[in-house]
PDB file of C-alpha atoms and ligand atoms in Angstrom:
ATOM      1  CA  UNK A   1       0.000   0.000   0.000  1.00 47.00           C
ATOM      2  CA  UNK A   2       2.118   2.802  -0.945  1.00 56.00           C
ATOM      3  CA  UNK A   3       1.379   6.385  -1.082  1.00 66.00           C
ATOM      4  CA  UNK A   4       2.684   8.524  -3.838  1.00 71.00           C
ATOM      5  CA  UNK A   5       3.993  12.098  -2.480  1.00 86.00           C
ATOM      6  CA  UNK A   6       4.381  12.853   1.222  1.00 94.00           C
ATOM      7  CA  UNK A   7       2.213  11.856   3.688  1.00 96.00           C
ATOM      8  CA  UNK A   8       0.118  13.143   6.647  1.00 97.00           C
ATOM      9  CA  UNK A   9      -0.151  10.542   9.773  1.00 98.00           C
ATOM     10  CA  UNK A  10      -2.423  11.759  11.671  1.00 98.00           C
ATOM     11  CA  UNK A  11      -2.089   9.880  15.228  1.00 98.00           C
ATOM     12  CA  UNK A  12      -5.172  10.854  17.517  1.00 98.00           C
ATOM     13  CA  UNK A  13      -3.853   8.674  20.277  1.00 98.00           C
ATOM     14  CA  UNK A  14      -6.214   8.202  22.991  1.00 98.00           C
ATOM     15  CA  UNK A  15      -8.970  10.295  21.282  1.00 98.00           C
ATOM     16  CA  UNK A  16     -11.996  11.748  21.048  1.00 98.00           C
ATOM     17  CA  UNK A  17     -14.419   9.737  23.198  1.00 98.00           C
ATOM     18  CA  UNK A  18     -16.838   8.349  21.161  1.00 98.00           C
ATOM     19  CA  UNK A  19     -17.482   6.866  18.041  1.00 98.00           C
ATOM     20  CA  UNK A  20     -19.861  10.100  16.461  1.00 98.00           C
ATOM     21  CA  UNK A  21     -17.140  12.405  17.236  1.00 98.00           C
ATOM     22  CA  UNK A  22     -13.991   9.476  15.526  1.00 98.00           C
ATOM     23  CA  UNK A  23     -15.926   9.160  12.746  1.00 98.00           C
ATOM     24  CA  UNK A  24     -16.882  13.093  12.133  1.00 97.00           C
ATOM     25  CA  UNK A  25     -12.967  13.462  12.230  1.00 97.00           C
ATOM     26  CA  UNK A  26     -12.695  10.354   9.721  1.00 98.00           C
ATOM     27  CA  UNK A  27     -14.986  12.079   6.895  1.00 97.00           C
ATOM     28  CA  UNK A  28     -12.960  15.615   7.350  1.00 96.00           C
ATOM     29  CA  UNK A  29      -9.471  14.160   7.153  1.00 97.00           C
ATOM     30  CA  UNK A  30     -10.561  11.418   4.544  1.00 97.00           C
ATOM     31  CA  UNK A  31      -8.085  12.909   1.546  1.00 95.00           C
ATOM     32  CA  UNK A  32      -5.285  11.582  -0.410  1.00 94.00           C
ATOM     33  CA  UNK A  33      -1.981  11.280   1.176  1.00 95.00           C
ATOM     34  CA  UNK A  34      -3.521  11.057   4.501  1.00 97.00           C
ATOM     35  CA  UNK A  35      -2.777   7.648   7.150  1.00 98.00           C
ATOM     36  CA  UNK A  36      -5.785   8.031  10.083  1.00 98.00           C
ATOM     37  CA  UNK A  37      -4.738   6.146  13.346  1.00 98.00           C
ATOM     38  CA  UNK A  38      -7.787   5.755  15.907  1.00 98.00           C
ATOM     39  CA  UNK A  39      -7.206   4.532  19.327  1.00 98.00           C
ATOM     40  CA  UNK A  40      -8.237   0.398  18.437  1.00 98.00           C
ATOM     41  CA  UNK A  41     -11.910   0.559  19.841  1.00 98.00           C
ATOM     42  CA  UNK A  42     -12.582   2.689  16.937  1.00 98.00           C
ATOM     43  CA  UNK A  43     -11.072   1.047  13.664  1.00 98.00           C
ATOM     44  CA  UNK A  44     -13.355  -0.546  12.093  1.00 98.00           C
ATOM     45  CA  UNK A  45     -16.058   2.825  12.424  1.00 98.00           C
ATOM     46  CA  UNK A  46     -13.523   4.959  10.546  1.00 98.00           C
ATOM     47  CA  UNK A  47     -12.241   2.500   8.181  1.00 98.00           C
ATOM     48  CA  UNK A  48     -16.033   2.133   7.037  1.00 98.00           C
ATOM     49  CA  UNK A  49     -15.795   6.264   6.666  1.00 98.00           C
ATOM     50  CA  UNK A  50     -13.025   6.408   4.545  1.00 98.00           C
ATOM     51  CA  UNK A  51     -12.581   6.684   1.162  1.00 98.00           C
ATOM     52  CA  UNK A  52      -9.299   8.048   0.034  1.00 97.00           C
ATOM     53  CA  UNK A  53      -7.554   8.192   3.554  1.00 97.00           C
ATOM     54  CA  UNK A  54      -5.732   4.959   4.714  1.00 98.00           C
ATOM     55  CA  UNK A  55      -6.260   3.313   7.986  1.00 98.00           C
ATOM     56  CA  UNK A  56      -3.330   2.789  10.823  1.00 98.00           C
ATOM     57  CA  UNK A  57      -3.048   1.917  14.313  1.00 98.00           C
ATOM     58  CA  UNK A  58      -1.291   3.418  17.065  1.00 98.00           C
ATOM     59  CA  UNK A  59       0.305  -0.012  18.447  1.00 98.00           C
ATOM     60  CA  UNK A  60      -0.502  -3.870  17.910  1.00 98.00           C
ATOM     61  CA  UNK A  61       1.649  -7.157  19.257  1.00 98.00           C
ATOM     62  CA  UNK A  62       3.640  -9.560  17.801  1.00 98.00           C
ATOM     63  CA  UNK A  63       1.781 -12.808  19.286  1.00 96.00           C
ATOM     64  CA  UNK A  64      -1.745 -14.268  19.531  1.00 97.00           C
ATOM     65  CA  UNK A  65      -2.808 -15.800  22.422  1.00 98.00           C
ATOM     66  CA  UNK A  66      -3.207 -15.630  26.273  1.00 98.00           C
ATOM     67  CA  UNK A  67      -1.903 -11.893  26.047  1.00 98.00           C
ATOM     68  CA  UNK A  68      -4.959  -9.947  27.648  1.00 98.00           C
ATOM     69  CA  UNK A  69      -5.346  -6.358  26.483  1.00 97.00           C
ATOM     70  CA  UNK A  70      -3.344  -6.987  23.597  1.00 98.00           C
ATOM     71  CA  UNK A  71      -3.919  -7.247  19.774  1.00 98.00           C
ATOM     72  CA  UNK A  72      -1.817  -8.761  17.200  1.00 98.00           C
ATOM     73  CA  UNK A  73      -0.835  -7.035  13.723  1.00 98.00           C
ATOM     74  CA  UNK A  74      -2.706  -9.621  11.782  1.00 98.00           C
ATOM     75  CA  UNK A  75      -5.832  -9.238  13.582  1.00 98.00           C
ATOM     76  CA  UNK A  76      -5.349  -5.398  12.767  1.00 98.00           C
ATOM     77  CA  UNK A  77      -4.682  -6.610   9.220  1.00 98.00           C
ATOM     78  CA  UNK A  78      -7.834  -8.309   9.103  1.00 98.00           C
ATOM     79  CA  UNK A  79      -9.782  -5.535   9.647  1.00 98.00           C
ATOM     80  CA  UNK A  80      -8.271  -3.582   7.006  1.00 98.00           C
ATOM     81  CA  UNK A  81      -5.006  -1.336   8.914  1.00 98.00           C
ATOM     82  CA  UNK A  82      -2.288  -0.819   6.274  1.00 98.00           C
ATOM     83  CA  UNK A  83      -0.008   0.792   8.900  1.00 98.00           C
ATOM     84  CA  UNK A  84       1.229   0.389  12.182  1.00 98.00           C
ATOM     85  CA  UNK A  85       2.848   3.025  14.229  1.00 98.00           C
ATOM     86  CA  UNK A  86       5.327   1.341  16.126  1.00 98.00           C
ATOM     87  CA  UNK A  87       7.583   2.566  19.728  1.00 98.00           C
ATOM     88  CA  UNK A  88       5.871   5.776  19.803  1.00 98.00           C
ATOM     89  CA  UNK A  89       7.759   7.520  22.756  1.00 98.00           C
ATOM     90  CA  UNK A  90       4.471   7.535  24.466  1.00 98.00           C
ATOM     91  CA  UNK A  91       4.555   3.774  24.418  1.00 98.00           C
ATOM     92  CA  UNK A  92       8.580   3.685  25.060  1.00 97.00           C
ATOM     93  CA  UNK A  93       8.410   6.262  27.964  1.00 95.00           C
ATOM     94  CA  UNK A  94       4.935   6.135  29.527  1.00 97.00           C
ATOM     95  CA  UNK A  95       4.673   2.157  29.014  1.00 97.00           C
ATOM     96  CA  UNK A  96       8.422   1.223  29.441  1.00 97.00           C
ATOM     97  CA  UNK A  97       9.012  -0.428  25.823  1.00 98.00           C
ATOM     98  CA  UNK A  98      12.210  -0.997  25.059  1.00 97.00           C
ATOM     99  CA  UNK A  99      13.978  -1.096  21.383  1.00 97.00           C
ATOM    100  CA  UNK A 100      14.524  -4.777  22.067  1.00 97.00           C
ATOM    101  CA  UNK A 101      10.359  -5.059  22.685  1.00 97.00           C
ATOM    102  CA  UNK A 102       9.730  -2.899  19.813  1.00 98.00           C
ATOM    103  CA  UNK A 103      11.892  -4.725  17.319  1.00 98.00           C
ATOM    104  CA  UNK A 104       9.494  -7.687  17.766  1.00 98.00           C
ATOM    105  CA  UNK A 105       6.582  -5.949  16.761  1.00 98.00           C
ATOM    106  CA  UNK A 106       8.008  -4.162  13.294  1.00 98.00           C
ATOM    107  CA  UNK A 107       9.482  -7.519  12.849  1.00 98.00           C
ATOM    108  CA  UNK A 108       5.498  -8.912  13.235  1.00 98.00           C
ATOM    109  CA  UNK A 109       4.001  -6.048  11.637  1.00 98.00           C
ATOM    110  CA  UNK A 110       6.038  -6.387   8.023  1.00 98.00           C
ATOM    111  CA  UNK A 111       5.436 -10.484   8.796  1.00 98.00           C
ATOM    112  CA  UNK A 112       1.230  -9.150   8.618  1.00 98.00           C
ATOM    113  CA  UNK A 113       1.734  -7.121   5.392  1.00 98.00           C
ATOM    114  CA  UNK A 114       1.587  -3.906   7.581  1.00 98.00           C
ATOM    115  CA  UNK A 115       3.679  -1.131   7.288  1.00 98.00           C
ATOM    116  CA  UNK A 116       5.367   0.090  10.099  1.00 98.00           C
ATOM    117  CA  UNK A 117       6.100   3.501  11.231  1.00 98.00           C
ATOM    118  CA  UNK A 118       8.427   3.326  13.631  1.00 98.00           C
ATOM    119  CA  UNK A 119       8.980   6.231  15.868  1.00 98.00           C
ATOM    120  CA  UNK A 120      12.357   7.166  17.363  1.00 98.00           C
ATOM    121  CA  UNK A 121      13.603  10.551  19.223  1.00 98.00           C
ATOM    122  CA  UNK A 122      15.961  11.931  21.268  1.00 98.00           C
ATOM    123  CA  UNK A 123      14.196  12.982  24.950  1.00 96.00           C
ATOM    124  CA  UNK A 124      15.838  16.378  25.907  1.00 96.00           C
ATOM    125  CA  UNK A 125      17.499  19.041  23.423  1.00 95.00           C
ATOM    126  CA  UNK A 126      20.851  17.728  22.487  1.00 96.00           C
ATOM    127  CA  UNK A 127      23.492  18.654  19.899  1.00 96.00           C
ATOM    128  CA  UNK A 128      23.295  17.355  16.411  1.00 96.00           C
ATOM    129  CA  UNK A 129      25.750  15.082  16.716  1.00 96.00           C
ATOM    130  CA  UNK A 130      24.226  13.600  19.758  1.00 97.00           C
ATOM    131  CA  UNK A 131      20.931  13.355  18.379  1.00 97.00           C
ATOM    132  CA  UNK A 132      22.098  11.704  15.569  1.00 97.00           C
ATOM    133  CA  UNK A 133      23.711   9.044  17.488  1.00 97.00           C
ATOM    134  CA  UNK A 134      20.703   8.905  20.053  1.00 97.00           C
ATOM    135  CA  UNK A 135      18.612   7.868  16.991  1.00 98.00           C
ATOM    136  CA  UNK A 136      20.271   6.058  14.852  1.00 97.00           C
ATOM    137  CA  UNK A 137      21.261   3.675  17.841  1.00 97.00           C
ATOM    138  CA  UNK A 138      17.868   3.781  18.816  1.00 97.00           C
ATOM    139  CA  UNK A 139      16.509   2.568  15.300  1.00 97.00           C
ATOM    140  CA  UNK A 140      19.518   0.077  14.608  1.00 97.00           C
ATOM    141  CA  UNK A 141      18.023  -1.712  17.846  1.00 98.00           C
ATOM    142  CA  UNK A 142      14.447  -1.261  16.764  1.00 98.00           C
ATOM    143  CA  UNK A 143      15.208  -3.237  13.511  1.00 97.00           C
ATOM    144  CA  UNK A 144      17.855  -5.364  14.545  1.00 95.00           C
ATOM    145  CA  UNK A 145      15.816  -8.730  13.530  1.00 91.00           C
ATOM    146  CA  UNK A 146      14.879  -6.727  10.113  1.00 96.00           C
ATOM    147  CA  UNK A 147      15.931  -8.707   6.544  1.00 96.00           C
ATOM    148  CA  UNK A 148      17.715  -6.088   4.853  1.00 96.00           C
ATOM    149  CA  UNK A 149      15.456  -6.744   1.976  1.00 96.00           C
ATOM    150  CA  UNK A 150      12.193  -5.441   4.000  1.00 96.00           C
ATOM    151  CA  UNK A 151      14.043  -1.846   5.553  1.00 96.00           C
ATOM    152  CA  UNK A 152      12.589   0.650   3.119  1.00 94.00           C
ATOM    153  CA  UNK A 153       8.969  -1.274   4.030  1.00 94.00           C
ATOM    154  CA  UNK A 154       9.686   0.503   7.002  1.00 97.00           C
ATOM    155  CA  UNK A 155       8.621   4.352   7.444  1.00 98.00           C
ATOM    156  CA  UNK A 156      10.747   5.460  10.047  1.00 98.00           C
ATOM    157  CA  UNK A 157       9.138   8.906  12.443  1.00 98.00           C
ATOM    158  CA  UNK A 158      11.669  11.200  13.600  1.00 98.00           C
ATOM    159  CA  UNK A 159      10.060  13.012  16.617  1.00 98.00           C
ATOM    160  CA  UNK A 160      12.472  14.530  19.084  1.00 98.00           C
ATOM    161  CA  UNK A 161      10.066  13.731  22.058  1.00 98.00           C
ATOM    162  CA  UNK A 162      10.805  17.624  23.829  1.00 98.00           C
ATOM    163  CA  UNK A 163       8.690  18.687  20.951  1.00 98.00           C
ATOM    164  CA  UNK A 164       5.795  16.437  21.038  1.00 98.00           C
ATOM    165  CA  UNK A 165       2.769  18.273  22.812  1.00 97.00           C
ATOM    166  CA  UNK A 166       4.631  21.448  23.540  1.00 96.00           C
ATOM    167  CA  UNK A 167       3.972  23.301  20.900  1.00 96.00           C
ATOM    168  CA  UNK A 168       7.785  23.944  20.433  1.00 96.00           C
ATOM    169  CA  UNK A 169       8.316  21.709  17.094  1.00 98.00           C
ATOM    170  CA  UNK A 170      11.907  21.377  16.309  1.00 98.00           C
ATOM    171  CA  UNK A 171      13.066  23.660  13.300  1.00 97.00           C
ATOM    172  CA  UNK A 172      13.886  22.472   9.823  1.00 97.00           C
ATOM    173  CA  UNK A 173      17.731  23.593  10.927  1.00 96.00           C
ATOM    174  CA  UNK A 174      16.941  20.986  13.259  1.00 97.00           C
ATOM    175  CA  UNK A 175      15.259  18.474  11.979  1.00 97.00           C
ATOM    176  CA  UNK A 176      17.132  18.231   8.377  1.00 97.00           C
ATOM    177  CA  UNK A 177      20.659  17.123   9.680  1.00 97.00           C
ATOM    178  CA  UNK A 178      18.889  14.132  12.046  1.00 98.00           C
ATOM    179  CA  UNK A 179      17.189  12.980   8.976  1.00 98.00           C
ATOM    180  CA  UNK A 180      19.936  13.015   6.756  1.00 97.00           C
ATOM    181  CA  UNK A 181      21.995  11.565   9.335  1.00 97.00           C
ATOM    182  CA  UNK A 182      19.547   8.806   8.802  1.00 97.00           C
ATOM    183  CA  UNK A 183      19.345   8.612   5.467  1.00 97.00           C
ATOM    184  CA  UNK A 184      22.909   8.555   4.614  1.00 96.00           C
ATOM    185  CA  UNK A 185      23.451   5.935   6.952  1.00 95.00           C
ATOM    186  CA  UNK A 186      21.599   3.392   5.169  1.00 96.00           C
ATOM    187  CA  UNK A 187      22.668   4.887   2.154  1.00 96.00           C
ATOM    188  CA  UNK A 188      26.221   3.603   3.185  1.00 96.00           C
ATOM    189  CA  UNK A 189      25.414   0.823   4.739  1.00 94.00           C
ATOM    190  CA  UNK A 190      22.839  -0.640   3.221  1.00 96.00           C
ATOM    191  CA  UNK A 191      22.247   1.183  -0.070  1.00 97.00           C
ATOM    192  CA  UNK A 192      19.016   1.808   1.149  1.00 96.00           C
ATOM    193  CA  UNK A 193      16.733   4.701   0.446  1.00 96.00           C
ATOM    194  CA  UNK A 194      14.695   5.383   3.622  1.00 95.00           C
ATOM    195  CA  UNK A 195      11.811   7.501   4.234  1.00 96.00           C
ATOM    196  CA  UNK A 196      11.771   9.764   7.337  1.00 97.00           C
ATOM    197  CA  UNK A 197       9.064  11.837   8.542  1.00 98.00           C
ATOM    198  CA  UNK A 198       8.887  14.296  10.878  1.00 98.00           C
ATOM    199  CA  UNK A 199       6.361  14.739  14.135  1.00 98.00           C
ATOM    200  CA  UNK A 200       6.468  17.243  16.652  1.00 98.00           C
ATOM    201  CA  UNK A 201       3.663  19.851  17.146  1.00 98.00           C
ATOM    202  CA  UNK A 202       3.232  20.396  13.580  1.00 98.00           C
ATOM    203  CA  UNK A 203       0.889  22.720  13.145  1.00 97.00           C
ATOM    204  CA  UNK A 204      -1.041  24.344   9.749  1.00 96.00           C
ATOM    205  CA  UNK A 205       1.453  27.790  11.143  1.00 96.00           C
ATOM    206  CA  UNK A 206       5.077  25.514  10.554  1.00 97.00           C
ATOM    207  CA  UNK A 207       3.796  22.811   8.435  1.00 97.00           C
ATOM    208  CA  UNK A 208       5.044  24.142   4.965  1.00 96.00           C
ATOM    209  CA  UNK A 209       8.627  24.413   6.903  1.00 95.00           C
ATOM    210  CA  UNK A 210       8.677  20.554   6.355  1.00 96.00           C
ATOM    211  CA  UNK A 211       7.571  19.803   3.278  1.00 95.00           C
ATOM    212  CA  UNK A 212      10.051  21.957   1.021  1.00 94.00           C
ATOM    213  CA  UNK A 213      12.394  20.004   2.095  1.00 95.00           C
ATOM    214  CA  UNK A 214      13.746  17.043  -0.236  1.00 95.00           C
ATOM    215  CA  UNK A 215      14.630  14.569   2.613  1.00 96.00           C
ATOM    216  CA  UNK A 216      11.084  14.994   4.639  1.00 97.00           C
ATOM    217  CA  UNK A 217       8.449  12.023   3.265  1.00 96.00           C
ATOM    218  CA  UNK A 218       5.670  14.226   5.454  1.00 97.00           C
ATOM    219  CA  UNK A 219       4.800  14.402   8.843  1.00 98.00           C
ATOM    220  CA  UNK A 220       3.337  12.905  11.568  1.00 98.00           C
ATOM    221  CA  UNK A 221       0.535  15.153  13.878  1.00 98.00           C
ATOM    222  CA  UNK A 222      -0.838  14.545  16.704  1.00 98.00           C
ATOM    223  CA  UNK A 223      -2.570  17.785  18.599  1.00 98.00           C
ATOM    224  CA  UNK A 224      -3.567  18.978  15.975  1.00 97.00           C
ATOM    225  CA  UNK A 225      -5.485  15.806  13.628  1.00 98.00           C
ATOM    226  CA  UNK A 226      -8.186  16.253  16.055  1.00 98.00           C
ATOM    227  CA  UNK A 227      -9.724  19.476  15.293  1.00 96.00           C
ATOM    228  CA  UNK A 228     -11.248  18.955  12.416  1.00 94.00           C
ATOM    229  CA  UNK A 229     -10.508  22.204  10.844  1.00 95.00           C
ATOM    230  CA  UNK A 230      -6.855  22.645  11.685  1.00 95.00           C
ATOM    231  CA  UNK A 231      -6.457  18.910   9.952  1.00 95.00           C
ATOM    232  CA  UNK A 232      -7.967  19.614   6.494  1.00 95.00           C
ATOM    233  CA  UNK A 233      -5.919  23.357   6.653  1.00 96.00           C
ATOM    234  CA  UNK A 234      -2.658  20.783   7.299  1.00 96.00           C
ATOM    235  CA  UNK A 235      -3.301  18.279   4.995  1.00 95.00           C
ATOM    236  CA  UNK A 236      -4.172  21.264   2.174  1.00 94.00           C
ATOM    237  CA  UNK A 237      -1.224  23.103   2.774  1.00 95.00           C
ATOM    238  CA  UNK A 238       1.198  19.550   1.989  1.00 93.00           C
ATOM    239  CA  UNK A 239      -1.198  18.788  -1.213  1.00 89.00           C
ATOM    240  CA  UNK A 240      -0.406  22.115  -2.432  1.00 89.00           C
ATOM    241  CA  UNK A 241       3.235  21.699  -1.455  1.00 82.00           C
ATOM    242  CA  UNK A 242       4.130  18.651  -3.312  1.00 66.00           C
TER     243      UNK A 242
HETATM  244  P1  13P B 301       1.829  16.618  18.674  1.00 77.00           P
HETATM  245  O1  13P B 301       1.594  16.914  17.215  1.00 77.00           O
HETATM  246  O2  13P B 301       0.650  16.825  19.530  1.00 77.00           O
HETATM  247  O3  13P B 301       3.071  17.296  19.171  1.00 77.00           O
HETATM  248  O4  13P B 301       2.130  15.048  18.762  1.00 77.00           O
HETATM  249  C1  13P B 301       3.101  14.510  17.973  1.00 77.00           C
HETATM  250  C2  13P B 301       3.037  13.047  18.060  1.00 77.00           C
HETATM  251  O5  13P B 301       3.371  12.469  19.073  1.00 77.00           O
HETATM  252  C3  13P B 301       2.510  12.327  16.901  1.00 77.00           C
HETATM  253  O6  13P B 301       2.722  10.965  17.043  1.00 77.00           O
END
């Protein structure tokens, strides 16, 4: 399932509260280019709302079985999700996953025919060199059991966690050396040609920052996919921007 041009994820974590008010949100953000992730209890409602979007989770597991609370990726693949965000720092901080943990589940996501994106970030503002380091040993651990053959299934979420939620995105003087950090790195070692996105209050204001730049696939929002206005301005401004 692959999306020409860059992409919108919009991650609504664990939002809104009931199924009227996911799937109002579905019909607004339901354009081209754009990856919706409800919280799990409301997939199947917006995948039956969406026409051009794609549908994503937020999380899934690697196993089926006496795992209570859990879901596996082909149970989410089953119902239609194309793509899986993986070791959102939410999950790695507030629910103690490690890179080890999180390598099992894009290694059981790609197994499902679901494409991960798999978040890393660097917690407090550090120097470029030290956030490309942070990362890249992050990722290399998050991917560790990953063919070769199956890294660029992988869309990889660079979100430096200090500006998730804080309104304080990180600037495209920022953000551009991390990614390219990345992408030469597999470039070199791999010969692979990765694609990074970016996520950290993105907003319709900074947005267009993002996407003139050559080595940003698109972005991934969380504050503001769920006002349903500030979403379609977003997801206009990339369209128009690409
Ligand atoms: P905000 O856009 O609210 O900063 O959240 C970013 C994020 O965590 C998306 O996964």
């Amino acid at each position: 399932m692959d999306i020409k041009g860059k992409i919108a994820v919009m991650n609504w974590k664990c939002n809104p509260s009931s199924k009227e008010e996911a799937e109002a949100l579905a019909i607004a953000s339901d354009m081209d280019g754009v990856i919706i992730c409800p919280p799990a209890p409301f997939i199947e409602a917006v995948r039956n709302k969406l026409n051009k979007a794609i549908l994503g989770s937020q999380d899934g597991f690697w196993e089926e079985g006496a795992f209570t609370g859990e879901y596996s990726f082909n149970q989410l693949a089953s119902v239609g999700v194309k793509y899986s965000v993986i070791g959102h720092s939410e999950r790695r901080w507030l629910f103690s996953e490690d890179s080890n943990l999180i390598s099992k589940k894009v290694k059981a996501a790609i197994k499902a025919g679901i494409i991960p994106i798999l978040c890393i970030g660097e917690k407090e503002r550090i120097s470029e060199p030290e956030a490309i380091e942070t990362v890249l040993s992050q990722l290399m651990a998050s991917i560790k059991d990953i063919a070769e053959d199956d890294m660029e299934n992988i869309i990889i979420a660079y979100e430096p966690v200090w500006a998730i939620g804080t309104g304080k995105n990180a600037s495209l003087k920022e953000v551009e050396p991390v990614i390219l950090g990345i992408i030469e790195y597999f470039k070199e070692n791999f010969d692979k040609k990765m694609n990074i996105i970016y996520g950290g209050s993105v907003l319709s204001e900074n947005v267009k920052n993002y996407m003139i730049s050559p080595y940003i696939g698109g972005v991934l929002i969380g504050g503001s996919s769920l006002n349903k206005d500030k979403a379609l301005e977003i997801i206009k401004i990339i369209r128009s921007t690409i």
